[in-house]
Each structure stands twice: as C-alpha cells, then as structure tokens.
Amino acid sequence: MKLELSSFVGQPCRSRIAYEFVPKKDYGLDMGKTARLLRSREVFVEIETPYLLMLKLGGHDVSLFKSGKIIVKSTNHEGEARRIAKRLVEKAGD
C-alpha cells in the first residue's frame, strides 16, 4: 500500500513537542513488511511492534503507527516536520 502525504492532516501534537500527521483513512500497514522495507532503505528501526515502529530518520525520532499516523518528535515547526514525514513516506513506498 502506497502512503501519500497529501492524504494526511498535519497538526502540532498536544501532549509534547512534536508534529503529527494523521491519515484521512486507516492504512492498516503490515508493520513487519514496512520495517523490512525501511531497513533496506537505510532507515534505522529502533523498535518494531505489530502496531508501531520507532525510527531514526536523518537524526530525527519518528513514530509510524499501523494506521499510517506519523509523529515527528522534537519539533513543532510544520515545514521541518513535513519534510521529515515526506522523506519517510517516500522511503516506505512500494
């Protein structure tokens, strides 16, 4: 399944310094397959569960959920977070 950032709504996270991108529909990602693909594309997968991947991407901590939700940590700046999320979406694409 191909992720497209245009199908996400971006907003600052309310509970921490982070920016989240919530998909307009649930992607139901296969987290094992997604983790293997990301590793093959030089993304460090720090934690892998059936519902969540915690990643390091270009020095940034990023969480990717089974639904497709993306949280870019340590920034509230939309432009920076969007660049990081776009890079993740490109690397996670089939």
CSV table of C-alpha atoms in Angstrom, one decimal:
chain,number,residue,atom,x,y,z
A,1,MET,CA,0.0,0.0,0.0
A,2,LYS,CA,1.4,3.3,-1.0
A,3,LEU,CA,1.4,6.2,1.5
A,4,GLU,CA,0.9,9.7,0.2
A,5,LEU,CA,1.4,12.7,2.5
A,6,SER,CA,-1.3,14.6,0.7
A,7,SER,CA,-3.8,12.2,2.3
A,8,PHE,CA,-2.7,13.3,5.8
A,9,VAL,CA,-3.8,16.1,8.1
A,10,GLY,CA,-0.8,17.7,9.9
A,11,GLN,CA,-1.1,19.4,13.3
A,12,PRO,CA,1.1,20.1,16.3
A,13,CYS,CA,0.9,17.3,18.9
A,14,ARG,CA,-1.0,18.5,22.0
A,15,SER,CA,0.9,16.4,24.6
A,16,ARG,CA,4.6,17.0,23.7
A,17,ILE,CA,7.0,18.9,21.4
A,18,ALA,CA,6.1,17.0,18.2
A,19,TYR,CA,4.2,17.3,15.0
A,20,GLU,CA,1.7,14.6,13.9
A,21,PHE,CA,0.4,13.6,10.5
A,22,VAL,CA,-2.9,11.8,10.8
A,23,PRO,CA,-4.1,9.9,7.7
A,24,LYS,CA,-7.6,10.6,6.5
A,25,LYS,CA,-8.1,6.8,6.2
A,26,ASP,CA,-6.6,3.9,8.1
A,27,TYR,CA,-3.8,2.4,6.0
A,28,GLY,CA,-3.6,-0.9,8.1
A,29,LEU,CA,0.1,-1.2,7.4
A,30,ASP,CA,1.9,-4.5,7.7
A,31,MET,CA,4.5,-3.4,10.2
A,32,GLY,CA,6.9,-6.3,9.6
A,33,LYS,CA,6.9,-5.7,5.8
A,34,THR,CA,7.2,-1.9,6.4
A,35,ALA,CA,10.1,-2.4,8.8
A,36,ARG,CA,12.0,-4.6,6.4
A,37,LEU,CA,11.5,-2.1,3.6
A,38,LEU,CA,12.6,0.8,5.7
A,39,ARG,CA,15.7,-1.1,6.9
A,40,SER,CA,16.6,-1.9,3.2
A,41,ARG,CA,16.4,1.8,2.5
A,42,GLU,CA,18.8,2.8,5.4
A,43,VAL,CA,16.2,3.9,8.0
A,44,PHE,CA,17.2,2.7,11.5
A,45,VAL,CA,14.3,0.9,13.1
A,46,GLU,CA,14.7,1.3,16.8
A,47,ILE,CA,11.6,-0.6,18.0
A,48,GLU,CA,9.3,-2.8,16.0
A,49,THR,CA,5.9,-4.0,17.3
A,50,PRO,CA,2.8,-5.1,15.3
A,51,TYR,CA,1.3,-1.6,15.8
A,52,LEU,CA,4.2,0.8,16.0
A,53,LEU,CA,7.7,1.4,14.5
A,54,MET,CA,10.0,3.8,16.3
A,55,LEU,CA,12.5,5.1,13.8
A,56,LYS,CA,15.6,7.3,13.4
A,57,LEU,CA,15.5,9.2,10.1
A,58,GLY,CA,18.1,11.8,9.4
A,59,GLY,CA,18.8,12.3,13.1
A,60,HIS,CA,15.1,12.7,13.9
A,61,ASP,CA,13.0,10.4,16.1
A,62,VAL,CA,9.8,9.4,14.2
A,63,SER,CA,7.0,7.1,15.1
A,64,LEU,CA,5.0,5.3,12.5
A,65,PHE,CA,1.7,3.6,13.5
A,66,LYS,CA,-0.2,0.7,11.9
A,67,SER,CA,-2.9,3.2,10.9
A,68,GLY,CA,-0.3,5.3,9.0
A,69,LYS,CA,-0.2,8.0,11.6
A,70,ILE,CA,3.3,9.7,11.7
A,71,ILE,CA,4.7,11.6,14.7
A,72,VAL,CA,7.8,13.6,14.1
A,73,LYS,CA,9.4,14.3,17.5
A,74,SER,CA,11.3,17.3,18.8
A,75,THR,CA,9.7,19.9,16.5
A,76,ASN,CA,6.5,22.0,16.4
A,77,HIS,CA,7.5,23.5,13.1
A,78,GLU,CA,5.3,22.4,10.3
A,79,GLY,CA,7.8,22.8,7.4
A,80,GLU,CA,10.6,20.8,9.1
A,81,ALA,CA,8.2,18.1,10.2
A,82,ARG,CA,6.6,17.9,6.8
A,83,ARG,CA,10.0,17.4,5.1
A,84,ILE,CA,10.8,14.6,7.5
A,85,ALA,CA,7.4,12.9,7.1
A,86,LYS,CA,7.6,13.3,3.3
A,87,ARG,CA,11.0,11.6,3.4
A,88,LEU,CA,9.6,8.7,5.5
A,89,VAL,CA,6.6,8.3,3.1
A,90,GLU,CA,9.0,8.2,0.1
A,91,LYS,CA,11.1,5.5,1.8
A,92,ALA,CA,8.1,3.5,2.9
A,93,GLY,CA,6.6,3.5,-0.5
A,94,ASP,CA,6.4,0.3,-2.6
